[in-house]
mmCIF file of C-alpha atoms in Angstrom:
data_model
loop_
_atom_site.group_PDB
_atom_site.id
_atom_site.type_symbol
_atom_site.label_atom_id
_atom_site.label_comp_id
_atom_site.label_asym_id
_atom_site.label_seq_id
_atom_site.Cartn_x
_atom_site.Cartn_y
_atom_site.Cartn_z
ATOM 1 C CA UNK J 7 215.199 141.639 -50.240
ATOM 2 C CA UNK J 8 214.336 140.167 -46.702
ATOM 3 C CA UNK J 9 211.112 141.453 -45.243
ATOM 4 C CA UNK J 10 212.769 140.986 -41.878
ATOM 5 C CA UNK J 11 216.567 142.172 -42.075
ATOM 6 C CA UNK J 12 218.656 140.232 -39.415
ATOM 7 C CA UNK J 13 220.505 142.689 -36.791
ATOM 8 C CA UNK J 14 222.678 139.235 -35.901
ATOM 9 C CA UNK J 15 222.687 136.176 -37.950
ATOM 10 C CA UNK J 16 224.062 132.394 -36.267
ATOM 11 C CA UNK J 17 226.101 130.673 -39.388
ATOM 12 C CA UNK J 18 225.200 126.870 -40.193
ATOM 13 C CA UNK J 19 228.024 125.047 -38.849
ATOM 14 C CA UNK J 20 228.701 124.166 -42.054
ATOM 15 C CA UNK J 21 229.415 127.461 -44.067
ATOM 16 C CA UNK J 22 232.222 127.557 -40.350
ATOM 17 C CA UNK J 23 234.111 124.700 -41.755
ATOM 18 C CA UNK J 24 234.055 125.522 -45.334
ATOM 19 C CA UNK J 25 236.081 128.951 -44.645
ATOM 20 C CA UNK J 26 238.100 127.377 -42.075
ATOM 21 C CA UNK J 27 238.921 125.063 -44.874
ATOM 22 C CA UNK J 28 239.178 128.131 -47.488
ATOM 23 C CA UNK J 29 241.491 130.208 -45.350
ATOM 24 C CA UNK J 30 243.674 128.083 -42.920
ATOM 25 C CA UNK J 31 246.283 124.771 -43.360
ATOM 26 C CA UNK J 32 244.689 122.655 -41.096
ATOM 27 C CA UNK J 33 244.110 119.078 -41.576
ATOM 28 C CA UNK J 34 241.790 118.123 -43.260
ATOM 29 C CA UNK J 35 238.504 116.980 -42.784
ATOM 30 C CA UNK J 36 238.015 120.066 -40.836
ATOM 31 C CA UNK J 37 234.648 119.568 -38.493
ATOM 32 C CA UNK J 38 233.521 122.461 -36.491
ATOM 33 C CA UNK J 39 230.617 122.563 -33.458
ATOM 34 C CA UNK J 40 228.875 125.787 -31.898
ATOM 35 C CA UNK J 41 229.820 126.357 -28.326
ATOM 36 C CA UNK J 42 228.745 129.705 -27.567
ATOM 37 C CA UNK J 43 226.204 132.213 -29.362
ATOM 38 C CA UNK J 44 226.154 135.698 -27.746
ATOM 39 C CA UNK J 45 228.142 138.389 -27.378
ATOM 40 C CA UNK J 46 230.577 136.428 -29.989
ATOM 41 C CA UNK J 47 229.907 133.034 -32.152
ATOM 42 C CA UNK J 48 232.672 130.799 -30.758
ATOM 43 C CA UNK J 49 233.232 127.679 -32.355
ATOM 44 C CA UNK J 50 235.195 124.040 -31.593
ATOM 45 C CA UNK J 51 237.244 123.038 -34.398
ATOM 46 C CA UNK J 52 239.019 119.941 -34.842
ATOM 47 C CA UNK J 53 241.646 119.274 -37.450
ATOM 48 C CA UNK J 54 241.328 115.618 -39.377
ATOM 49 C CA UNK J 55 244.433 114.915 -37.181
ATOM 50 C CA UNK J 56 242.708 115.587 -33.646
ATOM 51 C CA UNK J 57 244.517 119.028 -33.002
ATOM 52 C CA UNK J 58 241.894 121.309 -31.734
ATOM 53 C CA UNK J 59 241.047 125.574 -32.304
ATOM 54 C CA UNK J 60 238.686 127.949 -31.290
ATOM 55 C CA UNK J 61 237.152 129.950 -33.928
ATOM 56 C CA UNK J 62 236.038 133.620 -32.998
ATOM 57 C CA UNK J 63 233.524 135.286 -35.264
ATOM 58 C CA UNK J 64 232.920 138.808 -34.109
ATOM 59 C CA UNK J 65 229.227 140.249 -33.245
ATOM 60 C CA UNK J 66 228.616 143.528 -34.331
ATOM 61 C CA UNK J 67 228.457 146.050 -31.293
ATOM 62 C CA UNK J 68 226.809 148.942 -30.348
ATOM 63 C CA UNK J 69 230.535 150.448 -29.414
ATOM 64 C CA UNK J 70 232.098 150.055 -32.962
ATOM 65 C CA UNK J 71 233.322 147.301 -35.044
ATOM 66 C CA UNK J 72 235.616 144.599 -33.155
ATOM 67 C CA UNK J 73 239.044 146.081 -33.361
ATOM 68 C CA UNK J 74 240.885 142.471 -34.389
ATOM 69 C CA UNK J 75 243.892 144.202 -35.689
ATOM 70 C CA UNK J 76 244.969 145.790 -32.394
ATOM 71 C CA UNK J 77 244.370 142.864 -30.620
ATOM 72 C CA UNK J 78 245.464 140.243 -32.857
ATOM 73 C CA UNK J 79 248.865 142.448 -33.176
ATOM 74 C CA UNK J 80 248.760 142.901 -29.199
ATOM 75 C CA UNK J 81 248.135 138.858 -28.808
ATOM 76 C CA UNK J 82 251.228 138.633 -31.348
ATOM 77 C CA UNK J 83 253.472 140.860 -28.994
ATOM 78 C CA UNK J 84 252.933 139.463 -25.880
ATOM 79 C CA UNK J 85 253.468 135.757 -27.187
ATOM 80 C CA UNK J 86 256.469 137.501 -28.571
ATOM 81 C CA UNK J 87 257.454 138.724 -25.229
ATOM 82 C CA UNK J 88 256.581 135.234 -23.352
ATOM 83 C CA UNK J 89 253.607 135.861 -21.920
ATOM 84 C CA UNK J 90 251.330 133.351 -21.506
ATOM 85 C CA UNK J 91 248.352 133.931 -23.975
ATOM 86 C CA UNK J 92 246.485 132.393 -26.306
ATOM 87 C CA UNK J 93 248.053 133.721 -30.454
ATOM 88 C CA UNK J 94 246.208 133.982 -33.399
ATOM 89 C CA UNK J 95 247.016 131.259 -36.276
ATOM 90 C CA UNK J 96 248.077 133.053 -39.465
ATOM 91 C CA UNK J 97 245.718 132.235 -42.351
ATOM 92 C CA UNK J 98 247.592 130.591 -45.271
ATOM 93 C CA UNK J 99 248.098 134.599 -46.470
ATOM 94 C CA UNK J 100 249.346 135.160 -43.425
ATOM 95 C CA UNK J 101 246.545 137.248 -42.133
ATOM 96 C CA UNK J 102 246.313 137.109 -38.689
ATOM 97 C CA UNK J 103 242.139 137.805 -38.929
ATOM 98 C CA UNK J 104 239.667 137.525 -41.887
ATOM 99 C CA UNK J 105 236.388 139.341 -42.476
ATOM 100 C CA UNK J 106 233.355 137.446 -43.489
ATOM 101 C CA UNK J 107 229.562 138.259 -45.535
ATOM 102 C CA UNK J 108 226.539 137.750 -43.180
ATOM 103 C CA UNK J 109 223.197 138.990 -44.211
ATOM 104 C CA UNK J 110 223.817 141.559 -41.510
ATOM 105 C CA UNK J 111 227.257 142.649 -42.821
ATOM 106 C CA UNK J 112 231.114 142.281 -42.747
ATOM 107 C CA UNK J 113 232.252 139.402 -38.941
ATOM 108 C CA UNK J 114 235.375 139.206 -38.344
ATOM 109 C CA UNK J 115 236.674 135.727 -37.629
ATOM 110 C CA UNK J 116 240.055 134.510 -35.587
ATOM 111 C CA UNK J 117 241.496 130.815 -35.474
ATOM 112 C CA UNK J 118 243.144 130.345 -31.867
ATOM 113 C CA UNK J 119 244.668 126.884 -31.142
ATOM 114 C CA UNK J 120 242.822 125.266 -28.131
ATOM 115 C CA UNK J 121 244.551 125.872 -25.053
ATOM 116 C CA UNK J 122 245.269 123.169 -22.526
ATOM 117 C CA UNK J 123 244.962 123.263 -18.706
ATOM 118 C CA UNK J 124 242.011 123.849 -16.351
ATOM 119 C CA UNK J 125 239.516 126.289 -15.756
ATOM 120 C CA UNK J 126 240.095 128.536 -12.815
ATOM 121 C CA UNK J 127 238.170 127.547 -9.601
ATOM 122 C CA UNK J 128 236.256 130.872 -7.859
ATOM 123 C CA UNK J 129 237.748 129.797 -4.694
ATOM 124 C CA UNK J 130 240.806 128.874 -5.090
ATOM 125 C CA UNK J 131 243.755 131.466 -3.877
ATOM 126 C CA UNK J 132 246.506 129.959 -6.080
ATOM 127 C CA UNK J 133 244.742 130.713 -9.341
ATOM 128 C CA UNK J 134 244.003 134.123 -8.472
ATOM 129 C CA UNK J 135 247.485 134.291 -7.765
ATOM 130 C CA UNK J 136 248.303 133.370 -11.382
ATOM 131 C CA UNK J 137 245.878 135.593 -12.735
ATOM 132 C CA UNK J 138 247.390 138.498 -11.235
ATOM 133 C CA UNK J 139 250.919 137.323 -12.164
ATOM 134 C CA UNK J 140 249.970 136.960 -15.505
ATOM 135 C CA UNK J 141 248.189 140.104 -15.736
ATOM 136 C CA UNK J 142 251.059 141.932 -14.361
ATOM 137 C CA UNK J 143 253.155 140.161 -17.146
ATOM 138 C CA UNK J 144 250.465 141.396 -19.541
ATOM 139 C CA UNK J 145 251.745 145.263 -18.417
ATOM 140 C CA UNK J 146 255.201 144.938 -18.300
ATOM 141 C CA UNK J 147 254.755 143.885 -22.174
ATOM 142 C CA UNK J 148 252.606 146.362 -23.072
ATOM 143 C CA UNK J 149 255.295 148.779 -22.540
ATOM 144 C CA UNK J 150 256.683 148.074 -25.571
ATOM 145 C CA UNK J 151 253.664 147.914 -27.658
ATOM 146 C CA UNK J 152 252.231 150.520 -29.822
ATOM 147 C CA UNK J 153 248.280 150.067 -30.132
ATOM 148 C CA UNK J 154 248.659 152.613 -33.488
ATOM 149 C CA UNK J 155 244.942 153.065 -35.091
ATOM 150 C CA UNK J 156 243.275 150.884 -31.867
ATOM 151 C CA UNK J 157 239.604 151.534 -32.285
ATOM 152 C CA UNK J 158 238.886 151.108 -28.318
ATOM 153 C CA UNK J 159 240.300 153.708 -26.184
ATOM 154 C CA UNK J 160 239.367 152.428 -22.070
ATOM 155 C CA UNK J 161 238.751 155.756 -21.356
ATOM 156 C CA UNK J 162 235.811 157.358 -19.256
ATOM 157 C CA UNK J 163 233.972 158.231 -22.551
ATOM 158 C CA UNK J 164 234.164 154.515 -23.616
ATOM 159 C CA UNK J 165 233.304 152.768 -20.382
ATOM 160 C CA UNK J 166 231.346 155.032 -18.336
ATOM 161 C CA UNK J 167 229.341 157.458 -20.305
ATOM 162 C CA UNK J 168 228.589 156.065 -23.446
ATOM 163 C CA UNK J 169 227.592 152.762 -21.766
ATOM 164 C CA UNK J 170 225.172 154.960 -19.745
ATOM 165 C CA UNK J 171 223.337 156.349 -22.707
ATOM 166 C CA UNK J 172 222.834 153.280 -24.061
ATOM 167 C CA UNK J 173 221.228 152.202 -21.073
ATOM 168 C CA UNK J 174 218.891 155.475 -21.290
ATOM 169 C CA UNK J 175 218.367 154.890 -25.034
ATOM 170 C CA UNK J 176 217.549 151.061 -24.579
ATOM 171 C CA UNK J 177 214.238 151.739 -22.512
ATOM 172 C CA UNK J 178 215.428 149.077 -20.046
ATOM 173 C CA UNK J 179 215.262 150.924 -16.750
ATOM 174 C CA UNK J 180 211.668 152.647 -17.136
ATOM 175 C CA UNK J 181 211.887 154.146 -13.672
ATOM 176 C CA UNK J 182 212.793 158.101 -14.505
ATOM 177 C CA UNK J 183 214.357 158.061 -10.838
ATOM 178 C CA UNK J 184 216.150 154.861 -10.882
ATOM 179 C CA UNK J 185 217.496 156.369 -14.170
ATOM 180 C CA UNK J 186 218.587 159.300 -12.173
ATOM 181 C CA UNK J 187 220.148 157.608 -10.010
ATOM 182 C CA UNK J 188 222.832 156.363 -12.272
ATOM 183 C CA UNK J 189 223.447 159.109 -13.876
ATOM 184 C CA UNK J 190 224.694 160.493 -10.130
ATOM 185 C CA UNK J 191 226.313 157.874 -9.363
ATOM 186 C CA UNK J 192 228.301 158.065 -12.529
ATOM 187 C CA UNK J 193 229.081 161.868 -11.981
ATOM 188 C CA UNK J 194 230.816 161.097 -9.043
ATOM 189 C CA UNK J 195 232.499 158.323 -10.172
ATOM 190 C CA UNK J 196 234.140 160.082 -12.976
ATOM 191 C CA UNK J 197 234.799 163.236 -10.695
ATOM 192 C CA UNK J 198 236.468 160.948 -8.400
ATOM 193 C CA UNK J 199 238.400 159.266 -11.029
ATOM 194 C CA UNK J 200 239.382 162.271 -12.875
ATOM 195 C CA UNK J 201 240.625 164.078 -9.163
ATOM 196 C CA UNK J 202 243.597 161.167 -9.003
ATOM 197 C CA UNK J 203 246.599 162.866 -10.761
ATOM 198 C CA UNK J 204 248.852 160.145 -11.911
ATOM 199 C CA UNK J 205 246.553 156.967 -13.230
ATOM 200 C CA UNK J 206 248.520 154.857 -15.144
ATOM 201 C CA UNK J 207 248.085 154.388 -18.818
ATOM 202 C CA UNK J 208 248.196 150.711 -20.265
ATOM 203 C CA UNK J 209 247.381 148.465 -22.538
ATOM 204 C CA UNK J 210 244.483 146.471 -21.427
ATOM 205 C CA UNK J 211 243.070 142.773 -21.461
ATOM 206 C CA UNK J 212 239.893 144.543 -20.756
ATOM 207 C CA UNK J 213 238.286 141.748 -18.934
ATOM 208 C CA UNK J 214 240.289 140.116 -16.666
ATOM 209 C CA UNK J 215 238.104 138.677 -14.619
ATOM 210 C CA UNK J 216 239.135 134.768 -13.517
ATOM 211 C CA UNK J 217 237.929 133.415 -15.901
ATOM 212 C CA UNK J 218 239.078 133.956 -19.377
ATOM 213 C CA UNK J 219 241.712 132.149 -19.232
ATOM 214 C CA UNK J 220 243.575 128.407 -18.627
ATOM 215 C CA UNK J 221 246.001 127.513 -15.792
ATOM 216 C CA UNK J 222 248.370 125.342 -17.054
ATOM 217 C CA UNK J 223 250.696 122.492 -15.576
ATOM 218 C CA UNK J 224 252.926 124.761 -14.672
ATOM 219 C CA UNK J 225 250.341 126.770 -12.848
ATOM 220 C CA UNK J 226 250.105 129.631 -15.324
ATOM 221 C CA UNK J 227 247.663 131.642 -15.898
ATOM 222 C CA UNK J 228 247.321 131.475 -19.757
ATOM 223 C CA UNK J 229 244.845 134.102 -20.769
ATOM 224 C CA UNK J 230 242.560 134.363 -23.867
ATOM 225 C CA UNK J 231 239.479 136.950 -24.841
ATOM 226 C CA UNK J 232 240.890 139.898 -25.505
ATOM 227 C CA UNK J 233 238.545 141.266 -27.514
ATOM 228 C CA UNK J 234 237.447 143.779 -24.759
ATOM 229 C CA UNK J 235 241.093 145.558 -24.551
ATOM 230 C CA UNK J 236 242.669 148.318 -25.952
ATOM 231 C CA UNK J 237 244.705 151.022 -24.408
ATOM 232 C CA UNK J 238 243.537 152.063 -21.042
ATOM 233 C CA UNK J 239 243.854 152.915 -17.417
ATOM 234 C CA UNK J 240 245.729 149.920 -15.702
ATOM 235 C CA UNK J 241 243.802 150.808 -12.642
ATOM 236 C CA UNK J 242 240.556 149.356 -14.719
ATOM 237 C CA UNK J 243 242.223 146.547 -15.989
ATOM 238 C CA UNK J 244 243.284 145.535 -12.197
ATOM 239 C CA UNK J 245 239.567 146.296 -11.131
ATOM 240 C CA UNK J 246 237.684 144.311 -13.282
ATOM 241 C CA UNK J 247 239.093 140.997 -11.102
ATOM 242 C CA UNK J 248 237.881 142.961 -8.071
ATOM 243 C CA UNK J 249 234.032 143.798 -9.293
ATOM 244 C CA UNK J 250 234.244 139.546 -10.548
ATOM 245 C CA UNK J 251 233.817 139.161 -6.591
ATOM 246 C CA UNK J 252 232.198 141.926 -5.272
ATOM 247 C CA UNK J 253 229.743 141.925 -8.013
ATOM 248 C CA UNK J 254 225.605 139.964 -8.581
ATOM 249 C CA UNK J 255 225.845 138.843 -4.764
ATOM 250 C CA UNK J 256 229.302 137.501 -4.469
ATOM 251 C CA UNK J 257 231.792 138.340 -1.760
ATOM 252 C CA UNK J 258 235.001 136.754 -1.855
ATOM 253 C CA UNK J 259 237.773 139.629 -1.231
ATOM 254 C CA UNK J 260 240.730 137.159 0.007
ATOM 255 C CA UNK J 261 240.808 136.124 -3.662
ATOM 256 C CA UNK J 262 241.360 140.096 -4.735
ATOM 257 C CA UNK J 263 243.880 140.189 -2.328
ATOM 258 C CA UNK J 264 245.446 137.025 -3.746
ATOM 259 C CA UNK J 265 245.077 138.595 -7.201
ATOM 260 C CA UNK J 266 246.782 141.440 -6.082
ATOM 261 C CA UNK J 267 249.984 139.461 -4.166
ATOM 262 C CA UNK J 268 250.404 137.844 -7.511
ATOM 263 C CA UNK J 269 250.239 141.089 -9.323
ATOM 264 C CA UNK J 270 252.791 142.806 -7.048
ATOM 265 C CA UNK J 271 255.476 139.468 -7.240
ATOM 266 C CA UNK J 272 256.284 141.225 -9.990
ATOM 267 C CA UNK J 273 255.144 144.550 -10.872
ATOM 268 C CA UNK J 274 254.315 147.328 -8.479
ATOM 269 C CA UNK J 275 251.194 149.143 -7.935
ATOM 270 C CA UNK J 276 251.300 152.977 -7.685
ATOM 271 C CA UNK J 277 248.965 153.860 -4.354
ATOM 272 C CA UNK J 278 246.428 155.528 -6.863
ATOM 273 C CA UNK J 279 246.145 152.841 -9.272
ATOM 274 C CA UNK J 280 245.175 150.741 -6.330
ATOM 275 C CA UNK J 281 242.778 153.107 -5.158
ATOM 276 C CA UNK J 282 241.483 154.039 -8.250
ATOM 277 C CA UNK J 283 240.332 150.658 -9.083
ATOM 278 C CA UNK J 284 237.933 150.152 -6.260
ATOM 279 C CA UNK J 285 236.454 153.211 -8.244
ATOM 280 C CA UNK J 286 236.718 151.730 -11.354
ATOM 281 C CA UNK J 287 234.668 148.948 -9.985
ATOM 282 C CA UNK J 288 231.538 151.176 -10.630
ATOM 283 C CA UNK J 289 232.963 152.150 -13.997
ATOM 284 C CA UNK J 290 232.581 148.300 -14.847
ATOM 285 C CA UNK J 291 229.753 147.507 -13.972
ATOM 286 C CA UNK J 292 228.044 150.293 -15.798
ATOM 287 C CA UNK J 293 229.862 149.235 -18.969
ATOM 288 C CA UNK J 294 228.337 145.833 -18.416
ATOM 289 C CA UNK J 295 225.716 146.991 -18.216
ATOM 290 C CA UNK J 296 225.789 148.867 -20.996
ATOM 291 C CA UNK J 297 226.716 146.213 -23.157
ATOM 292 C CA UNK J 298 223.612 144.377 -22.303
ATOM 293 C CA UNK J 299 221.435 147.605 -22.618
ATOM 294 C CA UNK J 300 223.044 147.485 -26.878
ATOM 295 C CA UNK J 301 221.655 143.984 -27.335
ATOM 296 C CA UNK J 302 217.493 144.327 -25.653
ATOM 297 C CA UNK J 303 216.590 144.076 -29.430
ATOM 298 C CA UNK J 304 218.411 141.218 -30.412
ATOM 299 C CA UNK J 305 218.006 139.061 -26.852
ATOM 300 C CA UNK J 306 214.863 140.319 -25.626
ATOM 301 C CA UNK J 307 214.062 143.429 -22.729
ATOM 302 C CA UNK J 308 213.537 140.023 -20.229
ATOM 303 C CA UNK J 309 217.036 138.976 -20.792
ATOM 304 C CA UNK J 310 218.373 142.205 -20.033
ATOM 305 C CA UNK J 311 216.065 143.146 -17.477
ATOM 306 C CA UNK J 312 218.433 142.842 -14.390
ATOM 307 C CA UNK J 313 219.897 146.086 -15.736
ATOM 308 C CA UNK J 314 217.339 148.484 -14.029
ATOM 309 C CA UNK J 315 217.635 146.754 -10.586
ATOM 310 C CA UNK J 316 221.695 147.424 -10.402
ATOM 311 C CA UNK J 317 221.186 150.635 -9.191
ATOM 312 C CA UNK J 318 221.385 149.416 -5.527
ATOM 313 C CA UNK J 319 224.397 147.568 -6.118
ATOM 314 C CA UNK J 320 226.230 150.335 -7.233
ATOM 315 C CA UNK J 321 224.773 152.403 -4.437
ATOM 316 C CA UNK J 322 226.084 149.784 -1.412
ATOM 317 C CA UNK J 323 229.431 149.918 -3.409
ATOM 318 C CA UNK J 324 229.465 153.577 -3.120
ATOM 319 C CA UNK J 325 228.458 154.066 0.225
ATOM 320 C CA UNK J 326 230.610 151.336 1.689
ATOM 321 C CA UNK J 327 233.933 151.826 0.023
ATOM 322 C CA UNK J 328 233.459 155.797 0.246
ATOM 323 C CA UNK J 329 230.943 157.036 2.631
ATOM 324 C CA UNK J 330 233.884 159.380 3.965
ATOM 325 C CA UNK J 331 234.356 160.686 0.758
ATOM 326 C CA UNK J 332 231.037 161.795 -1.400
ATOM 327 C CA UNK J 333 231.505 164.212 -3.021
#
């Protein structure tokens, strides 16, 4: 027995490659380097023939375990349907995910090949463009997709109020009023959300934001990091690229507009799902938030500090998108 049980472990790079190697036909020798440690381990693998992957290995979260089989299947479906995503690579079972033993419990790990093209550039109209193409692709699909068992519903519960105790529960914001605060603001958010009658009902990247994804040669938009998704209100999915620019100081609107253009070349947007998801905008950045809030034990009350001064943000939001319409 430990004296100090781990609530996240970081695998040697080594114990990576050996069940890469287990699990997957890749050439071999298979060599493997850390490139991210946080809210997922994500890993560079290389093949002994130079073709390159990205490893996932799931954190455990405060909101349940990673749901890998609804998005793996959904990742599946829309590669299926030509959408421009980054699939899972079967394991030589055919598994489209495995679960790994850390000291803290059952990670799930997914191979991805490495996808070519570009990051996004903040300012640059033409790749919000493709993001909102692409995203809009993302819907049509998702129309013919069945998310049966999905852990993650993107409902109110899921990214609004349970993200809110956790913030509460964490400590973080120590200031009773400042605590307050949010908890008003996110009682008129959801009353406001829940007064629209005909929000559309998705499945959702979840976190569609600019960045997670590659624009191609062909200037696509080829998206990856779904882990966030599940089935949800579309109006959240659109808003999530909005609160990427109106969000930690940033103002750069002609890009949501761009976003949106792209979106609409070829799928509409109902007038409440548009309007909903300059509410929504609140909803995200509460379940940000949130997410941070889970971790102040594993990264440290400093790191996550910036949580209790948000309350303004969300307050300017509020006031300028809606001052005619407090309720």
């Amino acid at each position: 027995m430990l004296d100090f049980d781990p609530l996240y472990s970081t695998p040697r790079v080594e114990a990576v490659e050996r069940f890469i190697d287990a699990h997957y036909a890749l050439a071999e020798p298979v060599s493997c380097r850390l490139l991210q440690r946080g809210l997922n381990d994500v890993y560079l693998v290389v093949g002994g023939n130079g073709e390159r992957y990205v490893f996932r290995l799931s954190h455990r979260r405060a909101r349940g375990p990673a749901d890998v089989k609804t998005e793996t299947a959904f990742l599946t479906h829309l590669t299926q349907s030509g959408v421009p995503v980054a699939a899972p690579i079967p394991t030589r079972a055919g598994a489209l995910f495995l679960q790994g033993s850390a000291p803290e419990g059952g990670r799930e790990g997914v191979l991805f090949r490495a996808l070519d093209g570009r990051t996004p550039q903040a300012t640059d109209a033409g790749d919000a463009l493709a993001n909102g193409k692409t995203l809009a692709l993302l819907h049509n699909a998702a129309e013919t997709f069945s998310p049966d068992g999905a852990l993650y519903r993107l409902d109110l519960e899921h990214l609004l109020h349970r993200p809110l105790a956790r913030i509460r529960d964490s400590g973080v914001v120590e200031d009773a009023d400042v605590y307050r605060e949010l908890e008003t603001i996110a009682a008129r958010t959801a009353k406001a959300i829940d007064a629209f009658r005909e929000l559309t009902w998705t499945n959702c990247h979840g976190d569609c934001h600019g960045f997670n994804a590659r624009i191609n040669d062909a200037g696509e938009a080829v998206f990856f990091d779904f882990d966030d998704g599940g089935p949800g209100y579309l109006a959240y999915d659109l808003s999530v690229f909005l609160w990427a620019q109106v969000s930690f100081g940033r103002s750069s609107t002609p890009m949501w507009h761009a976003f949106i253009d792209g979106y609409r070349t070829v799928r509409p947007i109902t007038p409440d799902d548009f309007e909903a998801a300059q509410r929504f905008v609140i909803v995200r950045h509460i379940w940000l938030m949130g997410e941070y809030a889970s971790r102040a034990q594993e990264w440290g009350s400093e790191a996550v500090g910036w949580i209790a001064r948000e309350a303004n943000f969300l307050k300017v939001w509020e006031s300028e998108q809606f001052v005619d319409r407090l309720l």
